[in-house]
XYZ file of C-alpha atoms in Angstrom:
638
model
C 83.316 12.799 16.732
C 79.658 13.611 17.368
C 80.172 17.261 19.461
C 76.062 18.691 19.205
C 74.306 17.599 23.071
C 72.648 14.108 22.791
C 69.393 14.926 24.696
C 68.472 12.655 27.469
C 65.159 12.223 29.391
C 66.624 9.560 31.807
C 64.619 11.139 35.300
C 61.481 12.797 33.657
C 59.968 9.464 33.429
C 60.898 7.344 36.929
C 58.250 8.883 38.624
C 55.987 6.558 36.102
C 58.193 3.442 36.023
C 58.604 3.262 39.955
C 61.547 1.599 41.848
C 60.898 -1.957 41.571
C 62.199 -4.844 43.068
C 65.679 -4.888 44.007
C 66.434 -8.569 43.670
C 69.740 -9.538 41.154
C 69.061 -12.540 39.240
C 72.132 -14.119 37.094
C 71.508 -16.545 34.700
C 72.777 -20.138 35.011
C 76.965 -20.245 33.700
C 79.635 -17.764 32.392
C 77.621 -14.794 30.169
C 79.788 -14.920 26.748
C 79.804 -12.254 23.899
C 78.699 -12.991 20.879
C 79.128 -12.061 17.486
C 75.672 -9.784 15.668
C 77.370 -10.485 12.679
C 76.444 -8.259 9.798
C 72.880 -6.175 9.804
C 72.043 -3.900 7.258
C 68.574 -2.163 6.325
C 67.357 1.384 5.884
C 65.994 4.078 7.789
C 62.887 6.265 6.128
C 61.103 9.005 7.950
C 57.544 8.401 5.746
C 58.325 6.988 2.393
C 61.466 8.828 2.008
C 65.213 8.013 3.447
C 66.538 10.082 6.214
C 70.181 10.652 5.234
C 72.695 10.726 7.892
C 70.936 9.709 10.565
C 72.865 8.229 13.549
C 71.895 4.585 14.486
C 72.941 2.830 17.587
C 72.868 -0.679 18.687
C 71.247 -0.713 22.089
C 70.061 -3.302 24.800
C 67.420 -3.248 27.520
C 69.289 -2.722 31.065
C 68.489 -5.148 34.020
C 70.412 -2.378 36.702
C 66.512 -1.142 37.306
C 63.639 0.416 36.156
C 64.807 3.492 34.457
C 68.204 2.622 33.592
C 69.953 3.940 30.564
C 69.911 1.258 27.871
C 73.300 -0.377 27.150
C 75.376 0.181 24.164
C 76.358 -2.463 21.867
C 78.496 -0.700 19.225
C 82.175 -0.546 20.044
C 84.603 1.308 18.166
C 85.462 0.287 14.459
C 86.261 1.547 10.793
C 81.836 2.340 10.335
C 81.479 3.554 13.578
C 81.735 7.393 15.636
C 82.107 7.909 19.686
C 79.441 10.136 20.475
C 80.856 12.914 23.096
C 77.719 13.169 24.977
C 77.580 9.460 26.408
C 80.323 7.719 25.169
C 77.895 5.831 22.761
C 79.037 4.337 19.273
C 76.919 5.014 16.262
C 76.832 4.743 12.646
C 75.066 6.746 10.282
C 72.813 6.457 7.142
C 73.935 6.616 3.559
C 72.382 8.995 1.000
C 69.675 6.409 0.713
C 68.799 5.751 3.935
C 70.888 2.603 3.921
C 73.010 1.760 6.896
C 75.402 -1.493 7.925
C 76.252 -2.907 10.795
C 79.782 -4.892 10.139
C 80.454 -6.516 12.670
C 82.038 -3.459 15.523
C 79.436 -5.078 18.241
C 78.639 -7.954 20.676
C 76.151 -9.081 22.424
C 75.459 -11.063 25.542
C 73.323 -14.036 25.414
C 69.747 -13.500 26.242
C 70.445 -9.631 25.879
C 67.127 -7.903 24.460
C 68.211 -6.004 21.425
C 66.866 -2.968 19.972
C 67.591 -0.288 17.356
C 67.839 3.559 17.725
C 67.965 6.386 15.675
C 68.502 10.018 15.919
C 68.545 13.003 13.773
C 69.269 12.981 9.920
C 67.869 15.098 7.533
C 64.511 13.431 5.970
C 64.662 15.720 2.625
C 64.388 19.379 3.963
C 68.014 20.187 3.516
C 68.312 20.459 7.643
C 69.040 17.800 10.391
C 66.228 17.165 12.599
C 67.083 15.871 15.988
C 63.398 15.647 16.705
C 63.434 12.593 14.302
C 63.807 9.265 16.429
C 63.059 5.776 15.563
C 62.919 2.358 17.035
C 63.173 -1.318 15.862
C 63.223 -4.295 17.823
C 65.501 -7.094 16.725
C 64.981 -8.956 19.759
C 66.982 -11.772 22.218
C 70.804 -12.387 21.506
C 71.400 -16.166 21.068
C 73.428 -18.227 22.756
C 75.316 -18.968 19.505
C 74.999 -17.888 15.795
C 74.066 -14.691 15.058
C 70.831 -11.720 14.552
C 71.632 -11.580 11.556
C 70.251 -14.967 10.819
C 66.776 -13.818 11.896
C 66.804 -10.122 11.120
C 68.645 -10.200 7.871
C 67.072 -6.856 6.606
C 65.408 -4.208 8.989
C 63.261 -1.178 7.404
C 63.256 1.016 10.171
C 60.172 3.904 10.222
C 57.596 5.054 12.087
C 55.587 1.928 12.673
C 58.540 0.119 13.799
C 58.988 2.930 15.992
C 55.100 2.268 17.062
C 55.593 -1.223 17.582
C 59.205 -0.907 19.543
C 57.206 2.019 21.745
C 54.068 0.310 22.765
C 55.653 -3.662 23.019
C 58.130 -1.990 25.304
C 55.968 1.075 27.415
C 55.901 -1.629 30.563
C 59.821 -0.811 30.734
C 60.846 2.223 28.965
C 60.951 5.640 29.781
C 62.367 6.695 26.678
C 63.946 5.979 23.081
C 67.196 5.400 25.690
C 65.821 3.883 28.841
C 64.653 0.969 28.244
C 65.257 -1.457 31.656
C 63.974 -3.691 34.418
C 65.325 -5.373 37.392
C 67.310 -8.541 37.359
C 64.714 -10.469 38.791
C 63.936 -13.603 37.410
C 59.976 -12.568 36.953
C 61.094 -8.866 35.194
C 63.462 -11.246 32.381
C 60.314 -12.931 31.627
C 58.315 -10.130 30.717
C 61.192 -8.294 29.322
C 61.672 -11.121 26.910
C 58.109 -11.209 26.403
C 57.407 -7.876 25.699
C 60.233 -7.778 23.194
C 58.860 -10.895 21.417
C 55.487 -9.105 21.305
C 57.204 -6.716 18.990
C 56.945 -8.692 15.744
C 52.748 -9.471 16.912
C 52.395 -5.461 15.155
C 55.392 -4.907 12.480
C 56.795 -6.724 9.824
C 60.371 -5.698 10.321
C 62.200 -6.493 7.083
C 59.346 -4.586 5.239
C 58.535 -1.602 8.023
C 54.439 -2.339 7.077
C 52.275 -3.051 10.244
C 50.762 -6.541 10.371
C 46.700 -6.754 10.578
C 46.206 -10.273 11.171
C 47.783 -13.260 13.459
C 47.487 -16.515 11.767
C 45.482 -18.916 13.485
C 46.015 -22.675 13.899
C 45.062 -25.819 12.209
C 41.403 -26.557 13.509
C 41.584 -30.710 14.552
C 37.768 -31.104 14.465
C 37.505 -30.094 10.723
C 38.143 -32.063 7.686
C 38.942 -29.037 5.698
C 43.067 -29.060 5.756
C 43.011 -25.287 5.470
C 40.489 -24.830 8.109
C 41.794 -22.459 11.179
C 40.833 -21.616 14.045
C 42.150 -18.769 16.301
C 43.215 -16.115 14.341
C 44.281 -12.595 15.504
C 43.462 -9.249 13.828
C 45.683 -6.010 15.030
C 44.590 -2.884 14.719
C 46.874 -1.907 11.777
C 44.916 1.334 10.924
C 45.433 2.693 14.517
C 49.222 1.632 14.281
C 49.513 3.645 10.792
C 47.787 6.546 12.141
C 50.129 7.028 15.542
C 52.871 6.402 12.773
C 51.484 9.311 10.684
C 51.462 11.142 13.686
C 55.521 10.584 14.069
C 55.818 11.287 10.611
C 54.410 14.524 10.107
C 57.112 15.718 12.704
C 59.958 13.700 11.516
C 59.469 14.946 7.437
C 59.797 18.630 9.022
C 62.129 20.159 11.417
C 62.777 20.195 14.970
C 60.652 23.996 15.200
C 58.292 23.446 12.858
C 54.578 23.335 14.546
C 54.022 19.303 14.138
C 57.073 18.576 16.376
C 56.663 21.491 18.876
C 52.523 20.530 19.329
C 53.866 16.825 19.849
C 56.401 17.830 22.622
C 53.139 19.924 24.505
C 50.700 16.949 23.460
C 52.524 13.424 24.274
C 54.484 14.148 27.367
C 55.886 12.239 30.222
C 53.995 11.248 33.557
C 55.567 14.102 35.068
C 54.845 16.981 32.155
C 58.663 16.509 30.903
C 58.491 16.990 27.002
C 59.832 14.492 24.916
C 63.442 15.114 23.013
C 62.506 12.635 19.874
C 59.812 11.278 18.123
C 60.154 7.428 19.568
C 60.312 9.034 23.237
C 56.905 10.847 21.996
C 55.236 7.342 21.367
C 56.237 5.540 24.414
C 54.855 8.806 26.378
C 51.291 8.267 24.041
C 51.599 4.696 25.023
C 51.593 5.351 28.398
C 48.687 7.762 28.465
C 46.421 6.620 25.478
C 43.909 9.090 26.427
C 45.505 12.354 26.134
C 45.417 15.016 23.486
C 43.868 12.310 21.092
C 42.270 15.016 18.905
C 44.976 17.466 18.688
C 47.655 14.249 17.674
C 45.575 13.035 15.353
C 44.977 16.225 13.525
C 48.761 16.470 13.035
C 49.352 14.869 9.715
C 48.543 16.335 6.166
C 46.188 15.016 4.460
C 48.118 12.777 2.311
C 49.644 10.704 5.024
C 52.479 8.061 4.439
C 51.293 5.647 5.947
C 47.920 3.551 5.032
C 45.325 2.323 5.714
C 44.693 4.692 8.564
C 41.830 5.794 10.790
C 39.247 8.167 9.090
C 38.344 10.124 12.347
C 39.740 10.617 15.532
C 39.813 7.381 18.251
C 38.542 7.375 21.905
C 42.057 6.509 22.699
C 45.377 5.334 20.485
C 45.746 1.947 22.634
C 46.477 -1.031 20.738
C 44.276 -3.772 21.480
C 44.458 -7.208 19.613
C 41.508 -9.387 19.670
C 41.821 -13.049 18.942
C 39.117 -15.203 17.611
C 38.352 -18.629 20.041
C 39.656 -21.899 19.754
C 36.577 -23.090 19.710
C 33.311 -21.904 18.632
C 31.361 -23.130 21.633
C 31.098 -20.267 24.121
C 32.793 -17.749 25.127
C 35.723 -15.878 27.174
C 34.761 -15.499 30.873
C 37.773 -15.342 32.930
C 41.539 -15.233 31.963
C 44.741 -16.121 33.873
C 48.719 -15.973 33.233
C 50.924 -18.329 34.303
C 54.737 -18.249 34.841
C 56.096 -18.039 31.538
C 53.340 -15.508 30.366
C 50.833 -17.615 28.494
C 47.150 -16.392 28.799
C 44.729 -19.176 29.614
C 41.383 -17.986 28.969
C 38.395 -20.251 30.500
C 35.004 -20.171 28.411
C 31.275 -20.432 29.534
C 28.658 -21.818 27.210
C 26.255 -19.427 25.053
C 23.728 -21.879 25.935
C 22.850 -24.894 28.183
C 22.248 -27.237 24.688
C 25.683 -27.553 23.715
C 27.686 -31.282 24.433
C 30.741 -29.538 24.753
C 31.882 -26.201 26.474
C 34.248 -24.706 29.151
C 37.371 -25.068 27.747
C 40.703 -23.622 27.579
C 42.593 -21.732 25.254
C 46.016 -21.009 26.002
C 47.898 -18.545 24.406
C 51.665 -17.688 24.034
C 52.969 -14.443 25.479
C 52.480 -12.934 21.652
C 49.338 -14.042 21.190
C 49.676 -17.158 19.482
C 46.943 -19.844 19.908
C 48.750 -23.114 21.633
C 45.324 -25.541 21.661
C 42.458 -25.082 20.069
C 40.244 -27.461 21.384
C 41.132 -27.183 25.071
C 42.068 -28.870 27.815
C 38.912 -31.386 28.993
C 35.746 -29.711 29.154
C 33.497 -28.261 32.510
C 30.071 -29.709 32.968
C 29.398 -26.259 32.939
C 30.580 -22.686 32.447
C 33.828 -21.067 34.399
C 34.068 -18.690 36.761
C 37.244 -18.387 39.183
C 40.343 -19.388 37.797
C 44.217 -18.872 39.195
C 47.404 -21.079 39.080
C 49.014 -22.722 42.229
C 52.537 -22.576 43.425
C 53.022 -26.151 41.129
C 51.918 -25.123 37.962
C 48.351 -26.440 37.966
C 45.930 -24.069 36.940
C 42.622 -24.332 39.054
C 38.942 -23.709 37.564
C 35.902 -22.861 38.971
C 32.896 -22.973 37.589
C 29.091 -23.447 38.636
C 28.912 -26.545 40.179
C 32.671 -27.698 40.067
C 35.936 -26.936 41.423
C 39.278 -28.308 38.714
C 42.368 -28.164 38.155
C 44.308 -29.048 35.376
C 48.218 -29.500 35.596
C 50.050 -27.061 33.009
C 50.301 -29.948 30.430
C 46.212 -29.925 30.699
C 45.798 -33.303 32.150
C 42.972 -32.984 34.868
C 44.636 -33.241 38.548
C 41.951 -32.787 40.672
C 38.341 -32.332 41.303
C 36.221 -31.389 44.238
C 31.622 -31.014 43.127
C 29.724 -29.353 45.617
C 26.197 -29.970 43.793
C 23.763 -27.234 43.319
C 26.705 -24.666 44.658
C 27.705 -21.560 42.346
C 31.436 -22.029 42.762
C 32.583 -18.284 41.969
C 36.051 -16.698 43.363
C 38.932 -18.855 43.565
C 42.708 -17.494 44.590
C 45.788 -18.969 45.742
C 48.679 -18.567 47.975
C 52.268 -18.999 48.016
C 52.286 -21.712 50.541
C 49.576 -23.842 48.256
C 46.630 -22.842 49.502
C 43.358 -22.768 47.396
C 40.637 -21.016 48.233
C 37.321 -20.737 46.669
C 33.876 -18.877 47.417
C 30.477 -20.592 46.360
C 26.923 -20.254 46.432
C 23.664 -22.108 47.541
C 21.229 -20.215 45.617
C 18.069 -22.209 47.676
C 20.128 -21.997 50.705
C 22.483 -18.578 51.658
C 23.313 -20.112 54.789
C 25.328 -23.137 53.408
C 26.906 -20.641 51.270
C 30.643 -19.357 52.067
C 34.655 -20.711 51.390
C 36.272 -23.811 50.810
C 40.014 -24.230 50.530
C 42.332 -26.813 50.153
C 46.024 -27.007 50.792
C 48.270 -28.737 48.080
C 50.941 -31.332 49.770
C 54.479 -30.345 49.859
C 56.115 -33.555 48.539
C 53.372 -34.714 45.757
C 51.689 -31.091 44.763
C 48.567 -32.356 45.046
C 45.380 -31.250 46.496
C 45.377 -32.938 50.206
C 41.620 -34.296 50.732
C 38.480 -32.470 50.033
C 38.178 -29.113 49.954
C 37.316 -28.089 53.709
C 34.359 -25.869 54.569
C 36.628 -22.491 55.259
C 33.318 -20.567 56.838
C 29.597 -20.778 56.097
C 26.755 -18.375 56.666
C 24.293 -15.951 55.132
C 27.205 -13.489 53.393
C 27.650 -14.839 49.971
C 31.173 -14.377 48.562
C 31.670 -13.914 45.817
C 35.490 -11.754 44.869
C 38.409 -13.518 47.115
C 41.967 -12.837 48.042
C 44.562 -13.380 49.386
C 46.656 -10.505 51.181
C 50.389 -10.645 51.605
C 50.043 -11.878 55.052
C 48.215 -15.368 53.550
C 44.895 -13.716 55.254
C 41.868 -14.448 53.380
C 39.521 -11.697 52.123
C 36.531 -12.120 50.261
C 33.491 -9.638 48.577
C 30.300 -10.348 49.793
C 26.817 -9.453 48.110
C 25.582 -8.709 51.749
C 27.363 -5.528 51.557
C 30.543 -6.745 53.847
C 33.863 -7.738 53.334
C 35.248 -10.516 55.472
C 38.295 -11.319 56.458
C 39.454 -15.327 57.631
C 42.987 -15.418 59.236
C 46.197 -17.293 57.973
C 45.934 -19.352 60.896
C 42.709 -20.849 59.762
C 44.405 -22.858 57.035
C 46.445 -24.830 59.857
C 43.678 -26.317 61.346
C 42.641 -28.819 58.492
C 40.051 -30.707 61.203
C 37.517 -28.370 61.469
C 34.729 -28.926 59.028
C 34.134 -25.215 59.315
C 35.832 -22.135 60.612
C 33.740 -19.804 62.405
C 35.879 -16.992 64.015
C 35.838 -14.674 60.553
C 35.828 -11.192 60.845
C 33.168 -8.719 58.990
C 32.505 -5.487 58.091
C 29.793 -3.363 56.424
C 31.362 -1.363 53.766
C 28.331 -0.124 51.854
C 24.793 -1.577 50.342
C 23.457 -4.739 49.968
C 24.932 -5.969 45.667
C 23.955 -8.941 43.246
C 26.628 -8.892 41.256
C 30.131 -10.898 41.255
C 32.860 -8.810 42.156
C 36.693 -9.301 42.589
C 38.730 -7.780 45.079
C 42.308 -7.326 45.296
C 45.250 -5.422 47.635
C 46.930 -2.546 46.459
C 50.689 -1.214 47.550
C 49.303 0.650 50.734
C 47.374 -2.530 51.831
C 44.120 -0.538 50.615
C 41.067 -3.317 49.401
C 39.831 -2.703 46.247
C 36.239 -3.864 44.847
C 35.360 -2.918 41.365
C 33.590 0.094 42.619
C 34.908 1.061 45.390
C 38.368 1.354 47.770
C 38.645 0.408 51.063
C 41.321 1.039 53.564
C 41.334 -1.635 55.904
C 44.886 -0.893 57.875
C 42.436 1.347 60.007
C 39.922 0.465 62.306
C 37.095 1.018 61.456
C 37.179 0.396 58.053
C 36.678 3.530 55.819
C 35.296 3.034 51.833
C 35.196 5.404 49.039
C 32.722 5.115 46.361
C 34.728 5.008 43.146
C 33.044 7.128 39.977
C 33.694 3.870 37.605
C 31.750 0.314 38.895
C 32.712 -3.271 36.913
C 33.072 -6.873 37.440
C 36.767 -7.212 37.787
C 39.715 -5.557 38.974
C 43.465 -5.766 38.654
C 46.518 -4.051 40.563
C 49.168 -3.330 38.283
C 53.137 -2.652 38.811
C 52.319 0.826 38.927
C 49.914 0.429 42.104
C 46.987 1.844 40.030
C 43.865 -0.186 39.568
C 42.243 -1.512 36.393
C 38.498 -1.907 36.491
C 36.243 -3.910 33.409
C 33.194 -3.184 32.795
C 31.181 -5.441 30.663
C 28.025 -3.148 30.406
C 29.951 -0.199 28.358
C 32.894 -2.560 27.334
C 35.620 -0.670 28.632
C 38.596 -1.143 30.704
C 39.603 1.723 32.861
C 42.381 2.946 34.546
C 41.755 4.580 38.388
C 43.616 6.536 38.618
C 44.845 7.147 35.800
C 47.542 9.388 33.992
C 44.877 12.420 34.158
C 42.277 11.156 36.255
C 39.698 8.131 35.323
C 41.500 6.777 31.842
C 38.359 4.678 30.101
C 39.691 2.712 27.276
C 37.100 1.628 24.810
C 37.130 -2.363 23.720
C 34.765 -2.212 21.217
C 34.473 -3.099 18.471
C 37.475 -5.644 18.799
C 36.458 -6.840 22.095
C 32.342 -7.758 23.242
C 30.905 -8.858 26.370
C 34.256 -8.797 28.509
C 34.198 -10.587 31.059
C 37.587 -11.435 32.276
C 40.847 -9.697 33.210
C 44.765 -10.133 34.015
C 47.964 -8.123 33.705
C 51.350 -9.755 32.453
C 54.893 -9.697 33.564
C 55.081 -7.185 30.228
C 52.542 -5.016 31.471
C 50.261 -6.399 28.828
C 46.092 -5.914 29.613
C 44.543 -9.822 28.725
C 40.593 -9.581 28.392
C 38.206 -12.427 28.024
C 35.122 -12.091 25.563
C 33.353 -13.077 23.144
C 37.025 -12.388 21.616
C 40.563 -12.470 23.041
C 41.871 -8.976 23.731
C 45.462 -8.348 24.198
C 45.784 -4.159 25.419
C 49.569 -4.317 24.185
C 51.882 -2.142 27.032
C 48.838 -0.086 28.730
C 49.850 -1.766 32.578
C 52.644 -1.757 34.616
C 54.247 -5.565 34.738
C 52.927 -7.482 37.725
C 55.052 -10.912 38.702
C 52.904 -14.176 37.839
C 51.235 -16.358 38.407
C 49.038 -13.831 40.169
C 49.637 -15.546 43.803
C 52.961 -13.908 43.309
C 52.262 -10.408 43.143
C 49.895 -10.782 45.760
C 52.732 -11.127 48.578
C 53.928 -7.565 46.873
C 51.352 -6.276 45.302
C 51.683 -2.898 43.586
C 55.227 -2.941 42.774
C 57.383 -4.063 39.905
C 58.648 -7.490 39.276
């Protein structure tokens, strides 16, 4: 019987996860308990075992963001009730080695992770600063993990990769939760998935590449196309990081500079090394000097950075599935694949603007995309059936999620630009006359409720000298767009009733700053403020009042956590406003160039389009998707 206190962190942290949604969701049938069956691997702190560390079997809640984790473990001839939750555990062998014989269960389509506390890593004296994560992923329906996981190395990149696949729903090493909400199971299971994208598990090394694909248009066999590389040296160097405090002892400098440098949202200090990383993967920005100078020299862990990074995200950048343009917009649909829409490097090439879609870990599903644009994309979003609409400079598509093309709608000479959709199947889209801004404005369509299709031509929503460009939808089904005369405009849900006008004329403007040039999105936050790139407007007052923001970009995102995620392609960053400690800028380079699109997934995962993939692994709060979704709550948790 464990009797020493078994630190928990449980509220320091819900002030950064939020409440959520509410919602229960049960899965279809009778939940049954099944089996593990027998697990066995080793825990090292560095390259050397931590001996007696206790290990317990945990999974991710659904009772809510910021929910203790569940305990697996039940009592049994290997295992010890731990006084200060009621928790079993085991504990690690002289060499590190620990088994797991069978005292657990699991319910199918549980998310399953490994935790362990305290041990002494060689000094002669327990540390209960030393904490570790692996993730061993979904319970199956029958069989058992033991089939997939049949040897885990636990360590400090394991840790890294458990910490950062899971920051969109952890607090700490012990909270790991969502809701029970359909949408937050989905990016639960995702995120744990994403896991094995960054650590090999039975061998505790951090991957640096993602294999790509077999590449149909070449008659080389071994030819592939799509390949990922992760940033293994920045995983190793975090891990060094966790190391040089779990090799010590709880008071030793490492481990009381971590606790000051890689706190919680609301200044709590962490209790264990894994609670440490998810805090530094929820603000990459912080104290990045000061952690990095924490290891010695010789570090365990390698190849690692040689100087200090802008930031300790985790960004993996995947190569094109084809070689014919590049990323320009990006959208997820409702399982979590990232659909990225390319433009052409140049007007000579046959073929150009397609899709790559990519699983929720990253993996390339088609590499030579589905159709091809006459020319390069623009807008793109998913509808309420699954079809994923394109826009692009002189054509509005969409394809249907198995990539067949399901309809079309050319408005030649017109820059067709936004494009958003609503929950009931409307699809709107903003394009441009560049010899005439008159004829410029919004078309929509609205899909039929029995066949899912688009019903007749896209009607002429509003025209007039504005030009939209950014468009959305509010959760109200009003219509918003960005316009480069300086106004934002807002068209009424009741517009989309009246399917016989060829044009709708009673739209509302404003002037909210300068005359711009540039294509902007727009998007709702929680308080049913209007964002722009560059700048916030709160349009639940009359007049409308704007604030300038200090970071300008092409695109913008709302996240789970209501704060706002701005791209901008001239310095290739992504940045957070507002962030952890202010303006958070991320740098993309050198992994990603020239991004140009953005999206947040149900895991809280950051997708940007370039002239690579990027993947910003747990840096957002999970939004609900497809993105018409999130847009009836937007702000909040799925």
């Amino acid at each position: 019987m464990r009797t020493a206190p078994f630190a928990l962190a449980a509220l320091s942290a819900l002030a950064w996860l939020g409440t959520g949604c509410s919602t229960s969701f049960a899965p279809d049938g009778t939940p049954t308990s099944q089996p593990l069956g027998h697990l066995q691997g080793h825990a090292y702190g560095g390259q050397q075992p931590v001996v007696g560390m206790r290990l317990y079997l945990l999974a991710a809640s659904t009772a809510g963001y910021g929910s203790s984790s569940v305990s697996l473990l039940n009592a049994g001839s290997s295992t010890q009730q731990d006084s200060s939750n009621g928790w079993y555990y085991t504990t690690t062998d002289q060499a590190g080695f620990f088994s797991l014989s069978g005292a657990y269960t699991c319910t199918a389509g549980q998310q399953v992770y490994l935790f362990g506390q305290g041990g002494d890593p060689g000094t002669g004296q327990d540390n209960e600063m030393a904490g570790m994560m692996a993730v061993l992923g979904q319970c199956p329906s029958s069989g058992t993990l033991a089939d997939t996981v049949p040897n885990i190395w636990m360590n400090e990149v394991t840790t890294v990769a458990a910490a950062y696949a899971l920051a969109g729903f952890a607090t700490d090493s012990t909270h790991v939760a969502a809701s029970g909400t359909s949408y937050a199971a989905t990016g639960l299971a995702n995120a744990f998935a994403t896991a094995s994208t960054l650590v090999d598990l039975g061998t505790g090394t951090a991957k640096s590449t993602m294999p790509g694909v077999r590449d149909p248009n070449s008659n080389n066999p071994t030819a592939t196309i799509g390949a990922g590389v992760v940033p293994a040296a920045t995983i190793n160097t975090i891990a060094n990081i966790l190391a040089a405090c779990v090799n010590g002892t709880a008071s030793s400098s490492v481990c009381t500079t971590l606790q000051s440098d890689a706190v919680a949202a609301d200044g709590t200090q962490p209790t264990d090394t894994a609670s440490a990383a998810i805090n530094m993967a929820h603000a990459p920005t912080a104290n990045v000097t000061a952690l990095f100078n924490l290891p010695p020299a010789t570090a365990a862990f390698a190849p690692a950075l040689s100087v200090a990074p802008a930031d300790f995200t985790l960004t993996v950048s995947y190569a094109l599935g084809n070689s014919y343009g590049t990323g320009a917009n990006v959208a997820i649909d409702a399982t979590g694949n990232a659909w990225v829409g390319m433009q052409a490097i140049n007007s000579s090439q046959a073929f150009y603007g397609l899709l790559d879609k990519r699983s929720p870990a990253g993996a390339l599903q088609s590499g030579t995309g589905f159709g091809s644009l006459a020319v390069s994309t623009q807008g793109m979003a998913f509808d309420r059936n699954g079809n994923l609409w394109v826009n692009s400079d002189a054509l509005g598509q969409a394809y249907s999620a198995s990539g067949s093309l399901a309809y079309n709608s050319s408005k030649v000479g017109a820059s067709m630009l936004g494009l958003a959709t609503s929950s009931l199947g409307d699809v709107a889209q903003t394009y441009i006359y560049p010899s005439s801004a008159s004829n410029s404005g919004v078309g929509w369509s609205r899909l039929s409720s029995t066949s899912g299709t688009a019903t007749g031509s896209l009607w002429f929503a509003y025209r007039g000298p504005r030009t939209p460009t950014g468009i959305a939808f509010d959760p109200s089904n009003n219509l918003w767009t960005s316009n480069e005369d300086g106004t934002v405009a807002k068209l009424p849900a009741s517009m989309f009733s009246n399917s016989s006008a060829n044009y709708y004329t009673n739209v509302t403007s404003y002037t909210v700053g300068s005359s711009n040039s540039g294509y902007g999105d727009v998007a709702f936050d929680a308080n049913g403020n209007l964002w722009e790139p560059d700048r916030v407007c709160v349009v639940t007052n009359t007049p409308y009042t704007c604030t300038t923001q200090p970071v300008s970009g092409t695109r913008i995102a709302i996240d789970g956590r209501n704060q706002a995620w701005t791209l901008n392609r001239a310095t290739a960053q992504l940045v957070q406003q507002p962030g952890t400690t202010g303006n958070e800028a991320i740098s993309l380079t050198p992994g990603i160039t020239n991004p140009q699109g953005l999206a947040i997934d149900a895991s809280g995962n950051v997708w940007i389009a370039g002239a690579t993939t990027g993947e910003v692994i747990g840096a957002a709060g999970p939004v609900k998707t497809p993105a018409y979704l999130q847009a009836l709550t937007p702000g909040t948790l799925p």
